[in-house]
Amino acid sequence: MTEHTPTKPPYKMIAMLLAGAFIALLNNTLLNVALPSIMADFDISPATVQWLTTGYMLVNGILIPITAFLIQKFSVRGLFLTAMTLFTLGTALAGFSHGFPVLMAGRVIQASGSAIMMPLLMNVMLTSFPVEKRGSAMGIFGLVMVFAPAIGPTLSGWIVEHYEWRVLFYMMLPFAIVTLLLAVFRLYDNKQSVHTHLDVMSVILSSIGFGGILYGFSAAGDKGWASLEVYGTIVVGVVGLVLFITRQFQLEKPMLDFRIYKYPMFALSSAISLTVTMGMFGGMLLMPLYIQTVRGISPFHAGLLMLPGALIMGAMSPITGRLFDKFGGRVLAVIGLLITIVTSYFFTTLALDTSYTELIMLYSFRMFGMSMLMMPVMTNGLNQLPARMNPHGTAMNNTLNQVAGAVGSALLVTIMSTQTRIHAEELAGTIDPALLGQQAMVEGINDAFMVTVYVSIIALVLAFFMKRAKPAEDSNEELPGRAEDLTEAPNHS
């Protein structure tokens, strides 16, 4: 089968999709710092306010698996306009809310839009560029994917310190409206709606499976593993997921096709991405805990500390994309994982007096290593899929990122909490009681970082099996979302 790629990629379309994805990703990280302010404003408990982030994550986890079907059935224009409309309405509702239920509804509507954007953008990038140029293209995608969350904590920390939390939404609203209007008048493609059926039972089982697993692991950090709510939802989620996967193999046209795992490089990239994402998300959680809880550094300055590393990771994305096109993914992945292992090990030696400069340098170097991992590994796996399987590959990758982030964070927080209690008992009577809690927590964080070292070593071993992938032959010529269906807006001038 021949790969369908246009002679000239639809750059205007891609630019609009990148703008929408940037706004959605920025929104993902803006609200975390503002949760205490919202809690005080509405006089609600920590458990209640946490639903603003948990609910957002659950909606993403439930909707992203469905995007493979949506991308196959509808046009890029239709999907993007729907996603941006939902996101804009949700942003407006949240910004002008004067009660928690309205704010929660706004966040859910926001999530409904953002869940569509990332898989849609990834699919357009894969369809628009030939395999030999996909690294550079996905590098630009990686720049947006990393840069938006990078500036989120610092920006929101500064805004919350100087203004009310609603400004976070007021700030995003004009950009969302402008992006939506540009798409209305300038975003076109030739793809017609495809007649295909959505299996309702698959949607139900997927929602139970991914929703249960995501909620169970995200709640474990607060409620503990002994909670029926935690292990009960995880068990229900696992059962739902098994039934969902079984049903997909029984359907002629599955909602999410797990047959993509018969392609070895995609399966390998998924395994590496899972382990790397678990370590990265966990590290992004452990660092703020150490900086703010142990060291007492303000959220704004904590964001500033992590900003250089995130900016380096964003700046490196286009560079690693070009290097991927030239050398393939294995060299980049091995070098990146070696850097990640070394820097993660140094994070196992944190102390109460570790300098601010040392923290910035360590975190920045760790992010430099991570920059060689995420996009190259993911792109190499997607490159092996036949074109008709691209929507399923992008949906699967985005779903696994959600699951890996939740599982990794929950496990590392559990390890940190357990080890903190053990170290507190060991240190009792040997150090100043005023420092006991802080020192025990530092030791617990160090132990959790050691787990990320072990996880990264597993990923390193897997990386040595990577090979440069090319699209597999596929006798099925049905190519929803073909490259020739993607065109620029007609020129009316």
Tab-separated table of C-alpha atoms in Angstrom:
chain	number	residue	atom	x	y	z
A	1	MET	CA	0.000	0.000	0.000
A	2	THR	CA	1.250	3.456	-0.844
A	3	GLU	CA	1.304	6.146	1.793
A	4	HIS	CA	-0.939	9.055	0.787
A	5	THR	CA	0.837	12.323	1.475
A	6	PRO	CA	0.199	15.732	-0.052
A	7	THR	CA	2.876	17.523	-2.072
A	8	LYS	CA	2.402	20.495	0.227
A	9	PRO	CA	1.254	19.938	3.831
A	10	PRO	CA	-1.736	22.078	4.937
A	11	TYR	CA	0.299	24.484	7.061
A	12	LYS	CA	-2.566	26.905	7.802
A	13	MET	CA	-4.720	24.053	9.056
A	14	ILE	CA	-1.872	22.720	11.182
A	15	ALA	CA	-1.209	26.205	12.612
A	16	MET	CA	-4.843	26.522	13.723
A	17	LEU	CA	-4.831	23.060	15.265
A	18	LEU	CA	-1.570	23.864	17.064
A	19	ALA	CA	-3.102	27.078	18.453
A	20	GLY	CA	-6.115	25.183	19.773
A	21	ALA	CA	-3.945	22.445	21.265
A	22	PHE	CA	-1.680	25.035	22.923
A	23	ILE	CA	-4.627	26.726	24.653
A	24	ALA	CA	-6.061	23.379	25.777
A	25	LEU	CA	-2.718	22.142	27.142
A	26	LEU	CA	-2.051	25.439	28.919
A	27	ASN	CA	-5.450	25.105	30.553
A	28	ASN	CA	-4.508	21.639	31.865
A	29	THR	CA	-1.847	23.025	34.218
A	30	LEU	CA	-3.187	26.493	35.050
A	31	LEU	CA	-5.702	25.535	37.713
A	32	ASN	CA	-3.590	23.402	40.088
A	33	VAL	CA	-1.966	26.400	41.791
A	34	ALA	CA	-5.353	28.142	42.121
A	35	LEU	CA	-7.125	25.299	43.974
A	36	PRO	CA	-6.492	26.730	47.488
A	37	SER	CA	-7.908	30.115	46.409
A	38	ILE	CA	-11.007	28.468	44.907
A	39	MET	CA	-11.424	26.391	48.068
A	40	ALA	CA	-11.420	29.539	50.214
A	41	ASP	CA	-13.656	31.499	47.822
A	42	PHE	CA	-16.403	28.867	47.713
A	43	ASP	CA	-15.809	27.559	51.269
A	44	ILE	CA	-15.433	23.946	50.118
A	45	SER	CA	-13.256	21.048	51.273
A	46	PRO	CA	-9.982	19.914	49.647
A	47	ALA	CA	-11.698	16.699	48.521
A	48	THR	CA	-14.410	18.717	46.753
A	49	VAL	CA	-12.109	21.197	45.020
A	50	GLN	CA	-9.896	18.336	43.804
A	51	TRP	CA	-12.762	17.294	41.528
A	52	LEU	CA	-11.854	20.232	39.266
A	53	THR	CA	-8.710	18.350	38.235
A	54	THR	CA	-9.986	14.784	38.764
A	55	GLY	CA	-13.156	15.451	36.763
A	56	TYR	CA	-11.176	17.031	33.943
A	57	MET	CA	-8.875	14.010	33.819
A	58	LEU	CA	-11.792	11.545	33.863
A	59	VAL	CA	-13.608	13.260	30.986
A	60	ASN	CA	-10.385	13.169	28.948
A	61	GLY	CA	-9.821	9.518	29.820
A	62	ILE	CA	-13.361	8.591	28.785
A	63	LEU	CA	-13.538	10.624	25.549
A	64	ILE	CA	-10.034	10.131	24.111
A	65	PRO	CA	-10.609	6.418	23.244
A	66	ILE	CA	-13.675	7.485	21.222
A	67	THR	CA	-11.642	9.935	19.112
A	68	ALA	CA	-10.450	7.131	16.802
A	69	PHE	CA	-14.079	6.661	15.697
A	70	LEU	CA	-14.711	10.426	15.497
A	71	ILE	CA	-11.614	11.060	13.333
A	72	GLN	CA	-12.655	8.287	10.949
A	73	LYS	CA	-16.255	9.507	10.673
A	74	PHE	CA	-16.064	13.317	10.608
A	75	SER	CA	-13.997	16.009	8.884
A	76	VAL	CA	-11.130	17.864	10.553
A	77	ARG	CA	-13.121	21.104	10.243
A	78	GLY	CA	-16.207	19.643	11.911
A	79	LEU	CA	-14.282	18.051	14.761
A	80	PHE	CA	-12.075	21.068	15.445
A	81	LEU	CA	-14.993	23.529	15.396
A	82	THR	CA	-16.899	21.279	17.797
A	83	ALA	CA	-13.882	20.931	20.097
A	84	MET	CA	-13.086	24.674	20.127
A	85	THR	CA	-16.742	25.619	20.635
A	86	LEU	CA	-17.012	23.309	23.636
A	87	PHE	CA	-13.713	24.538	25.051
A	88	THR	CA	-14.647	28.216	24.591
A	89	LEU	CA	-18.091	27.759	26.169
A	90	GLY	CA	-16.567	25.870	29.094
A	91	THR	CA	-13.946	28.579	29.612
A	92	ALA	CA	-16.594	31.333	29.629
A	93	LEU	CA	-18.825	29.381	32.019
A	94	ALA	CA	-15.931	28.718	34.421
A	95	GLY	CA	-14.685	32.305	34.297
A	96	PHE	CA	-18.052	33.837	35.121
A	97	SER	CA	-19.074	31.193	37.668
A	98	HIS	CA	-20.112	32.261	41.162
A	99	GLY	CA	-20.658	28.791	42.565
A	100	PHE	CA	-18.739	25.526	42.546
A	101	PRO	CA	-21.336	23.493	40.544
A	102	VAL	CA	-21.171	26.013	37.673
A	103	LEU	CA	-17.352	26.039	37.769
A	104	MET	CA	-17.332	22.234	37.737
A	105	ALA	CA	-19.704	22.185	34.759
A	106	GLY	CA	-17.421	24.610	32.924
A	107	ARG	CA	-14.405	22.365	33.519
A	108	VAL	CA	-16.269	19.293	32.239
A	109	ILE	CA	-17.296	21.144	29.057
A	110	GLN	CA	-13.703	22.361	28.630
A	111	ALA	CA	-12.428	18.789	28.957
A	112	SER	CA	-14.947	17.561	26.371
A	113	GLY	CA	-13.357	19.893	23.839
A	114	SER	CA	-9.714	19.413	24.775
A	115	ALA	CA	-10.005	15.599	24.650
A	116	ILE	CA	-10.617	15.780	20.895
A	117	MET	CA	-7.810	18.215	20.041
A	118	MET	CA	-4.620	16.266	20.757
A	119	PRO	CA	-5.497	13.018	18.903
A	120	LEU	CA	-6.923	15.084	16.017
A	121	LEU	CA	-3.743	17.166	15.696
A	122	MET	CA	-1.486	14.105	15.911
A	123	ASN	CA	-3.506	12.359	13.205
A	124	VAL	CA	-3.301	15.385	10.875
A	125	MET	CA	0.478	15.549	11.396
A	126	LEU	CA	0.878	11.853	10.574
A	127	THR	CA	-1.346	12.129	7.503
A	128	SER	CA	0.216	15.342	6.178
A	129	PHE	CA	3.904	14.403	6.232
A	130	PRO	CA	5.802	11.466	4.691
A	131	VAL	CA	7.576	9.117	7.087
A	132	GLU	CA	11.006	10.624	6.392
A	133	LYS	CA	9.797	14.069	7.553
A	134	ARG	CA	7.540	13.064	10.429
A	135	GLY	CA	10.227	13.528	13.059
A	136	SER	CA	10.547	17.238	12.271
A	137	ALA	CA	6.768	17.629	12.091
A	138	MET	CA	6.171	15.839	15.380
A	139	GLY	CA	9.005	17.899	16.878
A	140	ILE	CA	6.931	21.040	16.303
A	141	PHE	CA	3.970	19.239	17.848
A	142	GLY	CA	6.200	18.332	20.803
A	143	LEU	CA	7.224	21.969	21.220
A	144	VAL	CA	3.586	22.950	21.739
A	145	MET	CA	2.890	19.902	23.907
A	146	VAL	CA	5.760	20.757	26.262
A	147	PHE	CA	5.863	24.565	26.189
A	148	ALA	CA	2.226	25.094	27.198
A	149	PRO	CA	2.412	23.011	30.413
A	150	ALA	CA	5.873	24.509	31.065
A	151	ILE	CA	4.657	28.069	31.475
A	152	GLY	CA	1.370	27.060	33.143
A	153	PRO	CA	2.487	26.739	36.804
A	154	THR	CA	4.640	29.893	36.716
A	155	LEU	CA	1.988	31.971	34.959
A	156	SER	CA	-0.840	30.779	37.207
A	157	GLY	CA	1.325	31.242	40.320
A	158	TRP	CA	1.970	34.882	39.390
A	159	ILE	CA	-1.698	35.530	38.532
A	160	VAL	CA	-3.039	33.942	41.729
A	161	GLU	CA	-0.574	35.977	43.826
A	162	HIS	CA	-1.699	39.273	42.240
A	163	TYR	CA	-5.283	38.718	41.006
A	164	GLU	CA	-8.313	36.504	41.639
A	165	TRP	CA	-8.379	32.990	40.187
A	166	ARG	CA	-11.074	33.857	37.596
A	167	VAL	CA	-8.441	35.846	35.678
A	168	LEU	CA	-6.985	32.477	34.620
A	169	PHE	CA	-10.134	31.900	32.562
A	170	TYR	CA	-10.573	35.534	31.475
A	171	MET	CA	-7.037	35.399	30.077
A	172	MET	CA	-7.693	32.288	27.957
A	173	LEU	CA	-11.122	33.297	26.668
A	174	PRO	CA	-10.031	35.866	24.008
A	175	PHE	CA	-7.443	33.460	22.579
A	176	ALA	CA	-10.040	30.676	22.421
A	177	ILE	CA	-12.562	32.964	20.674
A	178	VAL	CA	-10.004	34.207	18.108
A	179	THR	CA	-8.874	30.636	17.341
A	180	LEU	CA	-12.505	29.544	16.936
A	181	LEU	CA	-13.334	32.451	14.582
A	182	LEU	CA	-10.223	31.824	12.476
A	183	ALA	CA	-11.232	28.180	12.151
A	184	VAL	CA	-14.793	29.127	11.133
A	185	PHE	CA	-13.543	31.246	8.219
A	186	ARG	CA	-10.226	29.640	7.281
A	187	LEU	CA	-10.283	25.919	8.145
A	188	TYR	CA	-11.476	23.630	5.353
A	189	ASP	CA	-10.905	20.070	4.230
A	190	ASN	CA	-12.428	17.866	1.551
A	191	LYS	CA	-13.305	14.876	3.701
A	192	GLN	CA	-16.955	13.889	3.633
A	193	SER	CA	-18.715	12.287	6.576
A	194	VAL	CA	-18.198	8.514	6.523
A	195	HIS	CA	-21.126	6.242	7.336
A	196	THR	CA	-19.911	4.132	10.241
A	197	HIS	CA	-21.600	2.889	13.389
A	198	LEU	CA	-20.517	3.665	16.952
A	199	ASP	CA	-20.887	0.631	19.178
A	200	VAL	CA	-22.651	1.923	22.301
A	201	MET	CA	-21.564	-1.040	24.427
A	202	SER	CA	-17.926	-0.241	23.584
A	203	VAL	CA	-18.430	3.328	24.800
A	204	ILE	CA	-19.967	2.081	28.063
A	205	LEU	CA	-17.238	-0.512	28.708
A	206	SER	CA	-14.478	1.946	27.770
A	207	SER	CA	-15.902	4.565	30.136
A	208	ILE	CA	-16.132	2.058	32.990
A	209	GLY	CA	-12.675	0.621	32.266
A	210	PHE	CA	-10.559	3.723	31.754
A	211	GLY	CA	-12.697	5.862	34.067
A	212	GLY	CA	-12.482	3.362	36.933
A	213	ILE	CA	-8.720	2.887	36.614
A	214	LEU	CA	-8.018	6.625	36.336
A	215	TYR	CA	-10.236	7.532	39.276
A	216	GLY	CA	-8.995	4.693	41.484
A	217	PHE	CA	-5.317	5.499	41.044
A	218	SER	CA	-5.826	9.272	41.290
A	219	ALA	CA	-7.761	8.830	44.559
A	220	ALA	CA	-5.172	6.453	46.057
A	221	GLY	CA	-2.807	9.280	46.986
A	222	ASP	CA	-5.427	10.918	49.221
A	223	LYS	CA	-7.553	8.025	50.457
A	224	GLY	CA	-4.944	5.258	50.709
A	225	TRP	CA	-4.966	1.774	49.231
A	226	ALA	CA	-7.075	0.371	52.068
A	227	SER	CA	-10.062	2.441	50.907
A	228	LEU	CA	-12.878	0.451	49.287
A	229	GLU	CA	-13.456	3.437	47.008
A	230	VAL	CA	-9.900	3.078	45.665
A	231	TYR	CA	-9.448	-0.650	45.142
A	232	GLY	CA	-13.135	-1.115	44.329
A	233	THR	CA	-13.049	1.319	41.407
A	234	ILE	CA	-9.717	-0.095	40.179
A	235	VAL	CA	-11.118	-3.658	40.180
A	236	VAL	CA	-14.283	-2.519	38.384
A	237	GLY	CA	-12.108	-0.579	35.933
A	238	VAL	CA	-9.874	-3.573	35.179
A	239	VAL	CA	-12.905	-5.829	34.607
A	240	GLY	CA	-14.482	-3.182	32.373
A	241	LEU	CA	-11.240	-2.799	30.419
A	242	VAL	CA	-10.890	-6.568	29.877
A	243	LEU	CA	-14.485	-6.741	28.603
A	244	PHE	CA	-13.865	-3.684	26.397
A	245	ILE	CA	-10.743	-5.209	24.814
A	246	THR	CA	-12.527	-8.541	24.296
A	247	ARG	CA	-15.406	-6.788	22.540
A	248	GLN	CA	-13.052	-4.841	20.247
A	249	PHE	CA	-11.625	-8.102	18.904
A	250	GLN	CA	-15.168	-9.358	18.233
A	251	LEU	CA	-16.245	-6.298	16.203
A	252	GLU	CA	-15.616	-5.971	12.458
A	253	LYS	CA	-15.000	-2.222	12.919
A	254	PRO	CA	-13.879	-1.705	16.529
A	255	MET	CA	-14.154	1.652	18.264
A	256	LEU	CA	-10.509	1.361	19.357
A	257	ASP	CA	-8.596	-1.274	17.407
A	258	PHE	CA	-6.187	-3.185	19.654
A	259	ARG	CA	-4.833	-5.001	16.588
A	260	ILE	CA	-2.344	-2.128	16.334
A	261	TYR	CA	-0.308	-4.096	18.872
A	262	LYS	CA	0.511	-6.727	16.260
A	263	TYR	CA	2.987	-4.154	14.893
A	264	PRO	CA	6.109	-4.742	17.032
A	265	MET	CA	7.568	-1.207	16.951
A	266	PHE	CA	4.244	0.314	18.015
A	267	ALA	CA	3.937	-2.211	20.854
A	268	LEU	CA	7.527	-1.499	21.929
A	269	SER	CA	7.038	2.276	21.779
A	270	SER	CA	3.920	1.943	23.944
A	271	ALA	CA	5.844	-0.035	26.572
A	272	ILE	CA	8.707	2.494	26.637
A	273	SER	CA	6.315	5.469	26.682
A	274	LEU	CA	4.366	3.943	29.575
A	275	THR	CA	7.453	3.576	31.756
A	276	VAL	CA	8.885	6.978	30.797
A	277	THR	CA	5.551	8.760	31.362
A	278	MET	CA	5.142	7.129	34.774
A	279	GLY	CA	8.575	8.398	35.776
A	280	MET	CA	8.128	11.858	34.257
A	281	PHE	CA	4.689	12.564	35.735
A	282	GLY	CA	5.817	11.203	39.084
A	283	GLY	CA	8.889	13.425	39.017
A	284	MET	CA	6.737	16.432	38.141
A	285	LEU	CA	4.656	15.632	41.231
A	286	LEU	CA	7.534	14.878	43.626
A	287	MET	CA	9.460	18.062	42.822
A	288	PRO	CA	6.652	20.476	43.825
A	289	LEU	CA	6.069	18.428	46.999
A	290	TYR	CA	9.718	18.807	47.952
A	291	ILE	CA	9.973	22.462	46.922
A	292	GLN	CA	6.724	23.713	48.479
A	293	THR	CA	5.983	21.311	51.348
A	294	VAL	CA	9.507	20.622	52.615
A	295	ARG	CA	11.333	23.808	51.633
A	296	GLY	CA	8.393	26.222	51.955
A	297	ILE	CA	9.040	27.906	48.597
A	298	SER	CA	6.018	29.781	47.155
A	299	PRO	CA	4.097	28.272	44.197
A	300	PHE	CA	5.298	31.082	41.912
A	301	HIS	CA	8.970	30.538	42.759
A	302	ALA	CA	8.452	26.769	42.576
A	303	GLY	CA	7.146	27.270	39.049
A	304	LEU	CA	10.142	29.469	38.229
A	305	LEU	CA	12.474	26.727	39.461
A	306	MET	CA	10.920	24.187	37.090
A	307	LEU	CA	10.504	26.609	34.170
A	308	PRO	CA	14.067	26.443	32.694
A	309	GLY	CA	13.920	22.659	32.440
A	310	ALA	CA	10.541	22.722	30.757
A	311	LEU	CA	11.672	25.449	28.340
A	312	ILE	CA	14.762	23.395	27.456
A	313	MET	CA	12.539	20.401	26.786
A	314	GLY	CA	10.305	22.513	24.552
A	315	ALA	CA	13.211	24.096	22.665
A	316	MET	CA	14.785	20.674	22.096
A	317	SER	CA	11.630	19.160	20.557
A	318	PRO	CA	12.172	20.518	17.002
A	319	ILE	CA	15.884	19.646	17.224
A	320	THR	CA	15.257	16.067	18.343
A	321	GLY	CA	12.625	15.821	15.605
A	322	ARG	CA	15.229	16.574	12.939
A	323	LEU	CA	17.740	14.249	14.614
A	324	PHE	CA	15.080	11.525	14.588
A	325	ASP	CA	14.617	11.907	10.823
A	326	LYS	CA	18.386	11.556	10.353
A	327	PHE	CA	19.410	8.911	12.888
A	328	GLY	CA	16.198	7.161	13.973
A	329	GLY	CA	14.740	6.809	17.454
A	330	ARG	CA	17.007	4.257	19.148
A	331	VAL	CA	20.101	6.485	19.521
A	332	LEU	CA	18.028	9.365	20.904
A	333	ALA	CA	16.086	7.115	23.281
A	334	VAL	CA	19.223	5.444	24.678
A	335	ILE	CA	21.034	8.770	25.244
A	336	GLY	CA	17.913	10.346	26.734
A	337	LEU	CA	17.328	7.445	29.104
A	338	LEU	CA	20.958	7.409	30.261
A	339	ILE	CA	20.666	11.119	31.142
A	340	THR	CA	17.315	10.491	32.841
A	341	ILE	CA	18.740	7.625	34.918
A	342	VAL	CA	21.769	9.655	36.079
A	343	THR	CA	19.760	12.769	36.982
A	344	SER	CA	17.022	10.728	38.673
A	345	TYR	CA	19.721	9.094	40.784
A	346	PHE	CA	21.012	12.514	41.875
A	347	PHE	CA	17.450	13.325	42.948
A	348	THR	CA	17.687	10.438	45.424
A	349	THR	CA	20.215	12.521	47.405
A	350	LEU	CA	18.025	15.560	48.155
A	351	ALA	CA	18.540	17.199	51.556
A	352	LEU	CA	16.962	20.005	53.569
A	353	ASP	CA	19.736	22.353	52.439
A	354	THR	CA	20.048	21.435	48.742
A	355	SER	CA	20.660	24.744	46.968
A	356	TYR	CA	18.109	26.402	44.674
A	357	THR	CA	20.710	26.544	41.878
A	358	GLU	CA	21.480	22.827	42.180
A	359	LEU	CA	17.769	22.000	41.963
A	360	ILE	CA	17.346	24.111	38.812
A	361	MET	CA	20.370	22.509	37.128
A	362	LEU	CA	19.372	18.949	38.035
A	363	TYR	CA	15.769	19.381	36.925
A	364	SER	CA	16.822	21.160	33.708
A	365	PHE	CA	19.288	18.397	32.812
A	366	ARG	CA	16.640	15.754	33.560
A	367	MET	CA	14.205	17.504	31.207
A	368	PHE	CA	16.961	17.686	28.566
A	369	GLY	CA	17.164	13.897	28.723
A	370	MET	CA	13.387	13.549	28.620
A	371	SER	CA	13.283	15.717	25.467
A	372	MET	CA	15.036	12.925	23.554
A	373	LEU	CA	12.454	10.364	24.597
A	374	MET	CA	8.796	11.267	24.279
A	375	MET	CA	8.337	12.387	20.657
A	376	PRO	CA	11.010	10.141	19.030
A	377	VAL	CA	9.767	6.988	20.781
A	378	MET	CA	6.107	7.737	20.050
A	379	THR	CA	6.734	8.755	16.420
A	380	ASN	CA	8.795	5.632	15.702
A	381	GLY	CA	5.912	3.456	16.858
A	382	LEU	CA	3.260	5.387	14.919
A	383	ASN	CA	5.419	5.224	11.776
A	384	GLN	CA	4.890	1.462	11.531
A	385	LEU	CA	1.089	1.686	11.446
A	386	PRO	CA	-0.777	1.590	8.119
A	387	ALA	CA	-2.487	4.918	7.383
A	388	ARG	CA	-5.976	3.642	8.227
A	389	MET	CA	-4.736	2.699	11.715
A	390	ASN	CA	-3.366	6.178	12.528
A	391	PRO	CA	-6.531	7.347	14.357
A	392	HIS	CA	-6.381	4.248	16.565
A	393	GLY	CA	-2.664	4.742	17.237
A	394	THR	CA	-3.038	8.388	18.261
A	395	ALA	CA	-6.079	7.639	20.428
A	396	MET	CA	-4.252	4.751	22.119
A	397	ASN	CA	-1.137	6.833	22.804
A	398	ASN	CA	-3.107	9.685	24.346
A	399	THR	CA	-5.170	7.268	26.454
A	400	LEU	CA	-2.062	5.476	27.725
A	401	ASN	CA	-0.487	8.825	28.659
A	402	GLN	CA	-3.494	9.554	30.862
A	403	VAL	CA	-3.351	6.117	32.504
A	404	ALA	CA	0.449	6.117	32.943
A	405	GLY	CA	0.375	9.585	34.511
A	406	ALA	CA	-2.312	8.583	37.011
A	407	VAL	CA	-0.733	5.211	37.860
A	408	GLY	CA	2.806	6.611	38.127
A	409	SER	CA	1.758	9.515	40.326
A	410	ALA	CA	-0.309	7.277	42.616
A	411	LEU	CA	2.441	4.687	43.037
A	412	LEU	CA	5.172	7.246	43.723
A	413	VAL	CA	3.020	9.180	46.205
A	414	THR	CA	2.205	5.897	47.962
A	415	ILE	CA	5.892	4.937	48.121
A	416	MET	CA	6.792	8.414	49.371
A	417	SER	CA	4.091	8.349	52.076
A	418	THR	CA	4.948	4.825	53.244
A	419	GLN	CA	8.684	5.505	53.358
A	420	THR	CA	8.121	8.841	55.118
A	421	ARG	CA	6.337	7.035	57.967
A	422	ILE	CA	9.108	4.422	58.184
A	423	HIS	CA	11.856	7.069	58.232
A	424	ALA	CA	9.966	9.107	60.852
A	425	GLU	CA	10.011	6.084	63.179
A	426	GLU	CA	13.718	5.470	62.485
A	427	LEU	CA	14.692	9.118	63.042
A	428	ALA	CA	12.608	9.639	66.196
A	429	GLY	CA	14.886	10.670	69.043
A	430	THR	CA	17.939	11.120	66.828
A	431	ILE	CA	17.289	14.615	65.405
A	432	ASP	CA	15.561	17.847	66.418
A	433	PRO	CA	11.802	17.074	66.723
A	434	ALA	CA	11.058	20.309	64.816
A	435	LEU	CA	12.889	18.906	61.785
A	436	LEU	CA	11.649	15.312	62.080
A	437	GLY	CA	8.677	15.644	59.712
A	438	GLN	CA	10.664	17.500	57.048
A	439	GLN	CA	13.656	15.150	57.162
A	440	ALA	CA	11.437	12.057	57.036
A	441	MET	CA	9.589	13.452	54.020
A	442	VAL	CA	12.855	14.236	52.210
A	443	GLU	CA	13.953	10.631	52.746
A	444	GLY	CA	10.573	9.411	51.467
A	445	ILE	CA	10.873	11.570	48.336
A	446	ASN	CA	14.406	10.244	47.768
A	447	ASP	CA	13.120	6.664	47.942
A	448	ALA	CA	10.351	7.476	45.451
A	449	PHE	CA	12.896	8.961	43.043
A	450	MET	CA	14.912	5.730	43.318
A	451	VAL	CA	11.870	3.905	41.911
A	452	THR	CA	11.980	6.225	38.870
A	453	VAL	CA	15.613	5.144	38.413
A	454	TYR	CA	14.557	1.472	38.281
A	455	VAL	CA	11.667	2.255	35.919
A	456	SER	CA	14.009	4.192	33.605
A	457	ILE	CA	16.466	1.261	33.559
A	458	ILE	CA	13.626	-0.997	32.332
A	459	ALA	CA	12.864	1.533	29.580
A	460	LEU	CA	16.579	1.659	28.647
A	461	VAL	CA	16.712	-2.109	28.158
A	462	LEU	CA	13.607	-1.939	25.935
A	463	ALA	CA	15.067	0.972	23.921
A	464	PHE	CA	17.922	-1.213	22.631
A	465	PHE	CA	15.319	-3.252	20.696
A	466	MET	CA	14.030	-0.222	18.757
A	467	LYS	CA	14.403	-0.259	14.969
A	468	ARG	CA	13.596	2.431	12.414
A	469	ALA	CA	9.974	1.774	11.423
A	470	LYS	CA	8.191	2.227	8.095
A	471	PRO	CA	4.456	1.815	7.437
A	472	ALA	CA	3.450	-1.819	7.203
A	473	GLU	CA	1.705	-3.107	4.087
A	474	ASP	CA	-2.052	-3.172	4.458
A	475	SER	CA	-4.497	-4.660	1.984
A	476	ASN	CA	-7.364	-2.573	3.353
A	477	GLU	CA	-7.493	0.564	1.188
A	478	GLU	CA	-10.159	2.325	3.244
A	479	LEU	CA	-8.253	5.376	4.420
A	480	PRO	CA	-10.409	7.713	6.475
A	481	GLY	CA	-8.680	11.042	6.909
A	482	ARG	CA	-6.415	10.628	3.859
A	483	ALA	CA	-3.796	13.264	3.165
A	484	GLU	CA	-5.461	14.348	-0.078
A	485	ASP	CA	-8.592	15.210	1.922
A	486	LEU	CA	-6.640	17.915	3.788
A	487	THR	CA	-6.515	21.233	1.948
A	488	GLU	CA	-5.895	24.856	2.740
A	489	ALA	CA	-8.795	27.278	2.857
A	490	PRO	CA	-9.730	28.504	-0.613
A	491	ASN	CA	-8.187	31.829	-1.529
A	492	HIS	CA	-10.962	34.356	-2.046
A	493	SER	CA	-8.703	37.305	-2.723
